[in-house]
XYZ file of C-alpha atoms in Angstrom:
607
model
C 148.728 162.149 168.646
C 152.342 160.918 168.592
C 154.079 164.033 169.140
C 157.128 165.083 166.369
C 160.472 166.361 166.478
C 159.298 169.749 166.598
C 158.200 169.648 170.276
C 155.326 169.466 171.880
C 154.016 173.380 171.888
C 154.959 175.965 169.585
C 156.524 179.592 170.679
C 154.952 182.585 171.085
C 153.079 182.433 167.137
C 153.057 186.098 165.737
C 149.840 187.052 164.601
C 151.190 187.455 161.427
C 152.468 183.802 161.005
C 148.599 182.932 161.109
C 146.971 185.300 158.935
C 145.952 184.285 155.278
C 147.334 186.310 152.291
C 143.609 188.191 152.158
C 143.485 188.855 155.991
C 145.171 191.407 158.072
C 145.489 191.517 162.133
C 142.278 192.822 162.466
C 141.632 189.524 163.408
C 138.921 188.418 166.296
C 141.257 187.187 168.856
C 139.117 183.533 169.601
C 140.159 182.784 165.542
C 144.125 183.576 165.838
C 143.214 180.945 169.041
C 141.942 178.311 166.744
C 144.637 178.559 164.386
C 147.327 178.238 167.225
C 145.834 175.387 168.763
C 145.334 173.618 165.319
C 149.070 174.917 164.104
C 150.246 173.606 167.962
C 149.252 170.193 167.008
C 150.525 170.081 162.988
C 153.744 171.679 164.003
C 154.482 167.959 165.592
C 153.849 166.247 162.512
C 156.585 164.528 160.517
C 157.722 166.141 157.078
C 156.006 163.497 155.067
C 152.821 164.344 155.428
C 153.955 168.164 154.372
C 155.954 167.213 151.510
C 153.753 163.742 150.328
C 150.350 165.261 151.039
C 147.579 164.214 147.780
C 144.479 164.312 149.100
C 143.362 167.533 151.176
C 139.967 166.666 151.604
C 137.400 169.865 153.255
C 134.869 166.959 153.333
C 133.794 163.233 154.021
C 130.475 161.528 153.006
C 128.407 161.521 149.776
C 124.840 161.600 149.237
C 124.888 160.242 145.695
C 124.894 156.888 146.719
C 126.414 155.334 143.983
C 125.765 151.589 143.502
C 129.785 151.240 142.856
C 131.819 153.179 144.933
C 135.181 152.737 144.768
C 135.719 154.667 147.933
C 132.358 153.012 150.622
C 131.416 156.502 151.052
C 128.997 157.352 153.756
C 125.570 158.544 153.448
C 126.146 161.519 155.749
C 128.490 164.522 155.354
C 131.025 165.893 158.014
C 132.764 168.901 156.436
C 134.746 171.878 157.153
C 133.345 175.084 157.776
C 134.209 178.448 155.317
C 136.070 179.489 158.442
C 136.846 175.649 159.702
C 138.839 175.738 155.959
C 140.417 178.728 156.753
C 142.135 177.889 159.874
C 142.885 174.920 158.704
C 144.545 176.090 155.978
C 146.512 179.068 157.891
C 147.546 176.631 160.435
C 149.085 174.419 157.942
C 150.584 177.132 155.882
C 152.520 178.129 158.860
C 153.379 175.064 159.664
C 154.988 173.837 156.489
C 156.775 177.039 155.927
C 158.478 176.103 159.133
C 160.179 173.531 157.406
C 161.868 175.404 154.350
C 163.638 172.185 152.996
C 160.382 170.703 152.286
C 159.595 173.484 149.633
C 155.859 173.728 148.247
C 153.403 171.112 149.781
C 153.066 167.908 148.034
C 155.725 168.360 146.244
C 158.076 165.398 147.003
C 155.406 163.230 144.891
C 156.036 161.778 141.627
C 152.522 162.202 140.547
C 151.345 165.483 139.833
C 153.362 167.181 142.392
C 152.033 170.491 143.774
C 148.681 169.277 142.931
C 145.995 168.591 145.679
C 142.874 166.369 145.084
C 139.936 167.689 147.093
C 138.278 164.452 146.996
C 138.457 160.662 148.226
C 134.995 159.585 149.775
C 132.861 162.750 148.783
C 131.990 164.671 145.820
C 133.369 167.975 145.708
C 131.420 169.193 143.187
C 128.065 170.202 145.553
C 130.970 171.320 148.699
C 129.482 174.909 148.953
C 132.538 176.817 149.583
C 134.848 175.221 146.983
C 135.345 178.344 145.687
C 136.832 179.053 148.574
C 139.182 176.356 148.924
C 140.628 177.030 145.095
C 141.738 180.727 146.190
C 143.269 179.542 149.346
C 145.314 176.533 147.436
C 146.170 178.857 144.749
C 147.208 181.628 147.151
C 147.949 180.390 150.290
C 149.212 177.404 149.892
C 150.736 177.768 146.413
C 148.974 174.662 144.869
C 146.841 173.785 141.973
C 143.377 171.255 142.725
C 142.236 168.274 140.584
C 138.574 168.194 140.463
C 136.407 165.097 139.972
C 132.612 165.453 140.082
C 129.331 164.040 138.595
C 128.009 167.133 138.678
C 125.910 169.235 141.295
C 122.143 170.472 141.236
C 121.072 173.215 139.210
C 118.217 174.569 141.334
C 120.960 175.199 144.492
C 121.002 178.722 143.357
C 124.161 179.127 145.800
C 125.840 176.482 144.375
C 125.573 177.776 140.741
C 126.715 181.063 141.966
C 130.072 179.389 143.707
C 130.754 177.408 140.898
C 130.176 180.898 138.471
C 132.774 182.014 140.835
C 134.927 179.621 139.779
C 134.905 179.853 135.724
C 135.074 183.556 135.679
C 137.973 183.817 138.512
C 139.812 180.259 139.524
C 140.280 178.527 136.411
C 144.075 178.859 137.356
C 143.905 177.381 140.252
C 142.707 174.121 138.521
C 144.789 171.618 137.573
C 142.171 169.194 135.208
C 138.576 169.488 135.657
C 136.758 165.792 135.138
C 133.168 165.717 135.077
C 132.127 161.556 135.807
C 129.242 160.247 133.871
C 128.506 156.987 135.211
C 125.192 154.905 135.512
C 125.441 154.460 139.298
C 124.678 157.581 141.421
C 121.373 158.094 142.633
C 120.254 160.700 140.404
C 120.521 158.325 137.400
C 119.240 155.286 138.837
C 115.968 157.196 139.894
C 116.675 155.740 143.307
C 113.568 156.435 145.852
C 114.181 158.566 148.814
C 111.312 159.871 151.325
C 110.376 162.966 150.983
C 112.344 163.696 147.324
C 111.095 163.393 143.739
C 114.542 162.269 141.720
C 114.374 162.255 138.212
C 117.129 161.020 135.625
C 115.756 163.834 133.097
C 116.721 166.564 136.624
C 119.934 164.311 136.163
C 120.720 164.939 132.705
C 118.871 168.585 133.080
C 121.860 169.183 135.776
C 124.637 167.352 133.683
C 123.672 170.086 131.118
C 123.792 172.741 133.298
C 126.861 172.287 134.438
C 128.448 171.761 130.797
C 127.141 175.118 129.431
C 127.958 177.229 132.794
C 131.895 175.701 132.304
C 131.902 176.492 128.570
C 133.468 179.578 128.887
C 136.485 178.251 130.828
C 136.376 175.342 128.433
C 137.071 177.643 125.516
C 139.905 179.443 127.575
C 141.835 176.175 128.752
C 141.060 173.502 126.168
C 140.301 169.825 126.193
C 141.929 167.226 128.213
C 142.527 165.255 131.285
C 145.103 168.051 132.517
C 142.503 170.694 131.667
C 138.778 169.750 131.618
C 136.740 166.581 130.005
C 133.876 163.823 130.327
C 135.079 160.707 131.539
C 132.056 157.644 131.094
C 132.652 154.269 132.860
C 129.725 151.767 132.456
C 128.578 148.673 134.414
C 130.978 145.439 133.442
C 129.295 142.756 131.619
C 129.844 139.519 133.411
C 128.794 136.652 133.625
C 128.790 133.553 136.198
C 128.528 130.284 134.249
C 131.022 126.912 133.992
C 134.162 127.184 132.431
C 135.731 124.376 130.660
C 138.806 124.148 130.100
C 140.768 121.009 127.859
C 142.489 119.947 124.911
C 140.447 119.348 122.149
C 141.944 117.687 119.100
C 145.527 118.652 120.060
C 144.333 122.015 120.665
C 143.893 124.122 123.851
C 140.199 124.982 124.183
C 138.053 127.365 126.421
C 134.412 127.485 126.609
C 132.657 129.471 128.754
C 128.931 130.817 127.815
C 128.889 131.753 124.039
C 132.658 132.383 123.813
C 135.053 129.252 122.451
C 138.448 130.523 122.760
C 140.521 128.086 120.218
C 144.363 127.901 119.705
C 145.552 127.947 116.509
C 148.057 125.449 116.655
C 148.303 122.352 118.634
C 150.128 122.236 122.047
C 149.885 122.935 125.971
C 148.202 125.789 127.520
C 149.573 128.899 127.503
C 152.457 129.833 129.445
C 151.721 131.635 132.965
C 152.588 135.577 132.525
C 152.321 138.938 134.842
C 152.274 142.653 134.014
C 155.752 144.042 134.279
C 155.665 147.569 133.624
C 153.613 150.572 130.917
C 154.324 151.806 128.280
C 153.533 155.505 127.137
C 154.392 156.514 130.755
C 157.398 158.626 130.516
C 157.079 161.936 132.751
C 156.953 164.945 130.853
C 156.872 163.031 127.231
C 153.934 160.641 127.687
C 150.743 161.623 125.157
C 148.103 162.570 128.502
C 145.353 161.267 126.127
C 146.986 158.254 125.532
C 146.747 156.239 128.676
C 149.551 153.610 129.626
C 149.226 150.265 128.112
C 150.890 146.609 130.238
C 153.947 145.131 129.523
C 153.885 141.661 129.934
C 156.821 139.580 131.194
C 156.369 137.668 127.252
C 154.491 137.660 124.168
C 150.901 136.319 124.434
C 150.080 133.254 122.182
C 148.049 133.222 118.907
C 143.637 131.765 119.661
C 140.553 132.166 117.404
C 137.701 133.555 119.132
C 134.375 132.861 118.349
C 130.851 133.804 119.788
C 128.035 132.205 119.436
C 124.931 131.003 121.763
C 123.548 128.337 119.411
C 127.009 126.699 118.236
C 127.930 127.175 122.764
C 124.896 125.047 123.238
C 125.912 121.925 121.277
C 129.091 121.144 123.577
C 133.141 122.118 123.042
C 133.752 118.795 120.895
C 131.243 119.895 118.443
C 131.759 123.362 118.594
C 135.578 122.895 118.241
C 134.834 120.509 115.276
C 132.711 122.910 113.633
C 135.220 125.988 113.631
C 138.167 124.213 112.338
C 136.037 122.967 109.384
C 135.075 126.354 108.845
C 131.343 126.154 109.523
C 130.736 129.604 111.485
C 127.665 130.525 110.021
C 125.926 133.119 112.568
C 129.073 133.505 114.762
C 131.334 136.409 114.854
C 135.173 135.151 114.735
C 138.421 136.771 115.116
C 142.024 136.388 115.892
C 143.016 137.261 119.406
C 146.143 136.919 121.821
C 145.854 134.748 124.925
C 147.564 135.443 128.376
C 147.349 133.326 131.366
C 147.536 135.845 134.394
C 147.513 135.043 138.273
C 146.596 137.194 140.728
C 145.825 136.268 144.722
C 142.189 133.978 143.663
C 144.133 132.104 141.177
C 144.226 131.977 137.309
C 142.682 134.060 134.858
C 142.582 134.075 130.492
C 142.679 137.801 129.085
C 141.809 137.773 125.945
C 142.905 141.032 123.948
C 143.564 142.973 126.854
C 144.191 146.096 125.598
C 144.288 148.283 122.803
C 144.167 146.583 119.223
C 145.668 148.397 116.035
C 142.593 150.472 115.208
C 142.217 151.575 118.383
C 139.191 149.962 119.630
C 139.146 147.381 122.758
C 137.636 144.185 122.511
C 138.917 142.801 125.706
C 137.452 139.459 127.299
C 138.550 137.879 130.810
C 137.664 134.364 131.328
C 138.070 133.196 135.029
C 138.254 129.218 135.602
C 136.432 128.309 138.899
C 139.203 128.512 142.187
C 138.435 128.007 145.785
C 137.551 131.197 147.075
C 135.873 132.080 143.644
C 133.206 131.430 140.895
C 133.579 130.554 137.445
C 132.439 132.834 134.610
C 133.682 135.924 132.357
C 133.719 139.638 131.933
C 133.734 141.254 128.816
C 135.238 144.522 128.684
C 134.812 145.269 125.806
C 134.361 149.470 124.942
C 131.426 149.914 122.934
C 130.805 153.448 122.833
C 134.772 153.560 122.143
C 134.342 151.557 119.588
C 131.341 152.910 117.829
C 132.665 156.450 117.818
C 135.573 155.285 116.138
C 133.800 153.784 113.430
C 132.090 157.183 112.721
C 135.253 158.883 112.564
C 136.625 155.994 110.008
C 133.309 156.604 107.595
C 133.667 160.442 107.720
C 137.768 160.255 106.598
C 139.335 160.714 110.262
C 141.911 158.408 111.891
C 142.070 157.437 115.276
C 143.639 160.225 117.231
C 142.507 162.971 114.744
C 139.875 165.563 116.099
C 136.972 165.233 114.201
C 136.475 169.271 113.596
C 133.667 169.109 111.202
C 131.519 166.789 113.243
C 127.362 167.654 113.180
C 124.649 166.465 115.034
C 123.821 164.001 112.391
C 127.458 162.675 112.946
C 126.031 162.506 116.804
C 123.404 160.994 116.146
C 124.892 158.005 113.653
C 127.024 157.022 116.919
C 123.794 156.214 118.383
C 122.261 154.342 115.610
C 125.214 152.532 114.932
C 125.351 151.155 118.878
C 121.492 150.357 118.337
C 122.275 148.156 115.272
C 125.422 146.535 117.173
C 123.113 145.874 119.945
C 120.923 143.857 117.554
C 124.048 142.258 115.565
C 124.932 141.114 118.812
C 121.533 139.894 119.967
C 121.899 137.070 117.011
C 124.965 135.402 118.580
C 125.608 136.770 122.320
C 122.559 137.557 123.629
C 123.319 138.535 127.167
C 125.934 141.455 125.326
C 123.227 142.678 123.106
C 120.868 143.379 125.917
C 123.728 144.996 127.798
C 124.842 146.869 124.845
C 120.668 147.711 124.563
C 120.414 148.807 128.094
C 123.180 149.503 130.128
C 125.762 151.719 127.180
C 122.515 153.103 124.900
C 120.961 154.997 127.467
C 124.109 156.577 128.978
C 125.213 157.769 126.044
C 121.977 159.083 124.860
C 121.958 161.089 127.822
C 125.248 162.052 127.737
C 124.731 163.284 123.788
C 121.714 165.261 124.997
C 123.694 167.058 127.856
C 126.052 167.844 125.608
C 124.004 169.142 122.996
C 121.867 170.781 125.163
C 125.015 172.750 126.857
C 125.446 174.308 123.398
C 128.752 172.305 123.439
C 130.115 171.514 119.767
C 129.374 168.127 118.535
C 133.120 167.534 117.757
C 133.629 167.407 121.568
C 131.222 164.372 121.464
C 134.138 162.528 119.306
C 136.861 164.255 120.939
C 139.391 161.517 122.352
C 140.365 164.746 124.469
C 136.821 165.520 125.848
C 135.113 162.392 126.007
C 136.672 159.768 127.641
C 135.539 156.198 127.395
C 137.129 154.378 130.135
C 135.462 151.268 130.312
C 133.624 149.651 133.067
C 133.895 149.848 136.531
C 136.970 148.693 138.340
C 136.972 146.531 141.193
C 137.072 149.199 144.272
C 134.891 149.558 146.782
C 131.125 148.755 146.669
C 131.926 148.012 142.944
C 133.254 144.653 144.262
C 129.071 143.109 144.255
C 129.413 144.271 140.297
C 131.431 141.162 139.314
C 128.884 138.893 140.999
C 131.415 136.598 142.859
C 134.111 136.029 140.163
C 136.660 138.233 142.449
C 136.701 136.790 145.650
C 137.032 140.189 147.670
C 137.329 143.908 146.810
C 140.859 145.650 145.083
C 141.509 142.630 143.589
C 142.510 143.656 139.847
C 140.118 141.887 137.769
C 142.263 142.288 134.350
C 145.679 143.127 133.436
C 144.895 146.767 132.681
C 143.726 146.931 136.668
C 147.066 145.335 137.227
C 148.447 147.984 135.637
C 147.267 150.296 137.251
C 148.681 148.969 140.387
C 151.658 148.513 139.259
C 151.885 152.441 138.392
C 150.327 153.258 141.743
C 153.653 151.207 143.479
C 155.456 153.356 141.842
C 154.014 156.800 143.222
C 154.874 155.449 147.171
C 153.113 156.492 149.875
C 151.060 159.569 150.242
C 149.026 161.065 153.054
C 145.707 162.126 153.126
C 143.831 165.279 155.446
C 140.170 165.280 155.945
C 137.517 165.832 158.448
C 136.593 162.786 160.933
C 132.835 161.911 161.512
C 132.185 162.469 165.364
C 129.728 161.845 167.731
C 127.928 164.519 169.274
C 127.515 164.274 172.949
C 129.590 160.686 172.783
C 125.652 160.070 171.583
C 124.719 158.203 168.445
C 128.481 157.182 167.528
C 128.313 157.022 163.564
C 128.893 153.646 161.831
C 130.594 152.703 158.626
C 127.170 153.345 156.455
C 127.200 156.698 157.834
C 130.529 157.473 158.374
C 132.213 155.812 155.757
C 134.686 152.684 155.814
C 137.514 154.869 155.481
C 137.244 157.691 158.103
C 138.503 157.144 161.639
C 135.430 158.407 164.365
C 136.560 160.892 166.499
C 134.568 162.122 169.991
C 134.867 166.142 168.894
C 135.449 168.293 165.784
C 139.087 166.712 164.215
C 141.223 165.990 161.203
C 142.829 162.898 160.270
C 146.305 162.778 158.534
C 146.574 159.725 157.165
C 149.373 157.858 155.629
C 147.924 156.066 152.326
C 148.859 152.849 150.254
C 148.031 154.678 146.671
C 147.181 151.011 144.925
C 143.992 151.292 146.843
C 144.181 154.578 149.096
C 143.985 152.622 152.593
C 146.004 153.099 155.463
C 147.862 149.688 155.221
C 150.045 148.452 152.547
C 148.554 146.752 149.495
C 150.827 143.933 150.145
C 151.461 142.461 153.710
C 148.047 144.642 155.077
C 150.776 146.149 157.998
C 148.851 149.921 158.906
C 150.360 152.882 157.707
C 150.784 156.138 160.106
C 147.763 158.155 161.388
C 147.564 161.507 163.640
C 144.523 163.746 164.823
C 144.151 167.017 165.257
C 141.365 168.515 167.415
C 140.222 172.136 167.409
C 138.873 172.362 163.574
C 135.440 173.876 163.031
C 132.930 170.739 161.188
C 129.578 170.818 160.168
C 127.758 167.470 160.367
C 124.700 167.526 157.118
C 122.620 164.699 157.348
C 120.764 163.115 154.230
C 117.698 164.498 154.905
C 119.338 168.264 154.979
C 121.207 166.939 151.651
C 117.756 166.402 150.177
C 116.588 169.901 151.638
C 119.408 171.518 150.496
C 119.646 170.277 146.892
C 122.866 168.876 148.146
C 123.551 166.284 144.734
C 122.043 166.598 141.321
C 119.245 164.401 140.380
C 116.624 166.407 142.581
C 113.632 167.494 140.627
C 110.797 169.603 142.123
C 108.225 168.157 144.424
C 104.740 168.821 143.352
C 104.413 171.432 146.047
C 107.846 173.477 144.659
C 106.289 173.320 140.772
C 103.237 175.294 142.211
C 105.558 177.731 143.837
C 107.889 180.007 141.177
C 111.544 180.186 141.744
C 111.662 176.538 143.559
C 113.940 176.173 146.299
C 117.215 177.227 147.338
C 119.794 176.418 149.704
């Protein structure tokens, strides 16, 4: 540890200056140790991390295993303690009140300052003493948590007590509650472990679960982002296949699979562009349920786009010929904007890349073949968004209205209607009818059922505040092997509205994360990445790391020139290591369904 301006030991600590707002001195005298050893150490730490501190993380590691992970969490859990959190959270209580100009911690941040986000690499949602953690944030510490979880399991009888806990006393100390439906943890994918029986029906059972125990803090703070609501992201549609692209007749032309994109006039290709800001992004104005759109440097230009397998299979030259006669029998055609992006593997068509007029997304990304990648497209298009939409449209509602009156039959029209897009789709793009048939249909049958089950109101099923559509997965992380090659490496943005997202995360600056550092026990057995995690630091002995962190894709190096960012350790913190085989045990991630020997014993098993 480089040692700060502060020195390099403290004074003579009061008790007092250690104890937590619920505590008094009756302290045991080897705890008031711990804190001043761990306070010793943060007391030398420079007032960024104090004032630019995000992500306050009690643990590292996931066992959901999720086939995209934006985060390449490990497969093993190292995690503060009930009393590990509490020293850790005395010790830096006293140590940021040392510096009064710094004010409340993570305040000097321009998003969501005062708000810490228990999570990176984990899923906070099955950390058995976040109960605990809320009180101390709210009380100690003076901050509000943002909470993102797919869920935990509903036979951890502990676990549903904690999070109990939490509705009936700590809703205040929660700053947006997002539960994460997504088709890639372990629970969902039915994924086989030794020794465990995991079920997507114990999946949905706990996704349920979890919906009707939050109801009645629901009801008290409302829908949306900043309060509590369902965000889905589904697996990207993409395919690798040649991509021509020429001038036919006078006219720029793109082929690639069943998609001809066409230019309505004659002339060159279409002038290279880049994202240069959002819109709908203003602080304290901006609609939170309306999420930030590009701004491009200039206007896109003006393309037909039309889809069809059978008309794709004859060639561009007769394709081409055959739309500008007007012979698109069997094809689906519509006008679309064209930009010509560039990001670091080269150029890229997107196609519609955000919202259109009615709201819906129809987005395609077409990416020519470049050195270091292959040739293909992605179509990110929104289906469910889409469909849902179109419901609301039948029934009288516009866009952004809440649809108050919606029934189950409403529910259940969503679902037909996706069934019957799935087979209108079939007849021209087969690849996106299948995906349509069995990559968005399930989830959000599953996700209607949960709901449903929960005794939630159907309107919350259309609610633009509630559930959240928010397209595929983004390329982070494990979710990198998702685009099969077309992005040569991970946290490359694969469309403009990734590039967006960048260009907002620039804007935040640094921030510094805390969290617990897989050790070695004995200097035995040191942990690798698949274990550990590729963003944790391995430490020889119970530590934190305080990390300084690029936001554009929360590494310790900047998104830009790769240069490392600041890093410190501090020893003396009570962990527990679980391994994945206690996780199992434990009923340590939803998804976990009775083994035949727990169904022939009543009550199951606890933690």
């Amino acid at each position: 540890m480089t040692a700060g301006v502060y020195g390099d030991a403290p004074r003579d600590t009061d008790t007092a200056d250690l104890l937590l707002p619920d505590e008094d001195e009756r302290q045991p005298p080897a705890r008031l140790d711990r804190r001043r050893l761990i306070y010793s150490q943060m007391r030398t730490l420079p007032d960024e991390v104090f004032a630019r501190l995000m992500y306050f993380q009690p643990q590292v590691g996931c066992f959901n295993r999720c086939v995209f992970c934006s985060q390449h969490a490990g497969t093993e859990l190292w995690q503060l303690t009930r009393e590990g959190l509490r020293d850790v959270v005395a010790a830096l209580r006293r140590a940021a009140r040392e510096r009064p100009h710094i004010g409340r911690i993570g305040r000097d941040r321009i998003h969501k300052p005062g708000v810490l986000f228990p999570y990176v690499d984990n899923d906070i949602g099955s950390y058995r003493y976040l109960d605990e953690y809320l009180r101390l944030a709210r009380d100690a510490l003076d901050a509000k948590v943002r909470i993102t979880t797919i869920g935990f399991s509903s036979r951890n009888r502990a676990l549903v007590a904690m999070h109990q806990d939490i509705v009936e006393n700590l809703a205040d100390a929660i700053a947006g509650l997002r539960l994460s439906v997504t088709p890639f943890t372990v629970g969902w994918t039915d994924g086989n472990v030794t020794g465990a029986v995991i079920s997507r029906r114990q999946f949905e059972a706990d996704t349920a679960a979890m919906l009707a125990l939050y109801k009645p803090m629901l009801e008290k703070v409302g829908t949306g982002k900043e309060t509590m609501a369902v965000e889905l992201r589904f697996r990207p549609l993409v395919a690798t296949l040649p991509v021509v692209d020429t001038i036919v007749a006078g006219r720029h032309a793109i082929l690639v699979g069943p998609h001809l994109v066409l230019a309505r006039r004659e002339g060159r290709r279409p002038e290279a562009n880049r994202v240069v800001g959002v819109v709908n992004d203003v602080p304290g104005r901006r609609d939170e349920t309306i999420a930030p759109e590009p701004v491009f440097a200039h206007g896109g230009d003006n393309y037909v786009l039309v889809t069809s397998d059978r008309m794709a299979a004859d060639g561009i030259d007769t394709y081409v010929r055959r739309v500008l006669a007007g012979d698109l029998a069997g094809a689906e055609c519509r006008e679309v904007t064209v930009y010509l992006m560039e990001h670091r593997d080269g150029n890229y068509y997107a196609i519609d890349p955000g919202f259109v007029a009615d709201g819906t997304m129809r987005s395609l990304v077409i990416y020519p073949a470049a050195p270091h990648r292959t040739s293909g497209y992605n179509d990110t298009t929104r289906f469910m968004l889409n469909t849902l939409l179109k419901q609301k449209y039948r029934r009288g509602y516009g866009r952004r209205d809440e649809f108050t009156d919606a029934t189950v039959r409403d529910v259940a029209a969503v679902i037909l209607r996706l069934r019957r897009r799935a087979a209108e789709l079939g007849r021209c793009d087969e690849l996106a009818g299948r995906h349509v048939q069995q990559e968005v249909l399930p989830l959000v049958v599953s996700y209607a059922r949960a709901l449903l089950t929960a005794g939630l109101d159907p309107s919350l099923f259309f609610s633009r505040r509630f559930t959240i559509d928010t397209g595929q997965s983004v390329n982070q992380g494990r979710g990198h092997v998702l685009f099969k090659g077309l992005l040569s490496t991970n946290d490359i943005p694969a469309n403009p509205w990734e590039e967006r997202g960048n260009y907002i995360s620039a804007h935040k600056g640094y921030v510094w994360r805390v969290a617990p550092m897989p050790y070695s026990q004995g200097g035995l057995n040191t942990p690798g990445p698949a274990r550990s995690g590729r963003k944790n630091d391995v430490a020889s002995e119970p530590s934190l790391m305080f990390v300084e962190m690029d936001p554009r894709h929360l590494e310790p190096r900047d998104f830009d020139t790769g240069q490392p960012l600041r890093r410190y350790q501090v020893s003396g913190v009570e962990i527990e290591h679980v391994t994945l085989k206690e996780g199992q045990r434990k009923l340590l991630f939803p998804g976990l369904a009775p083994t035949p020997s727990e169904q022939a014993e009543p009550g199951g098993t606890t933690q």
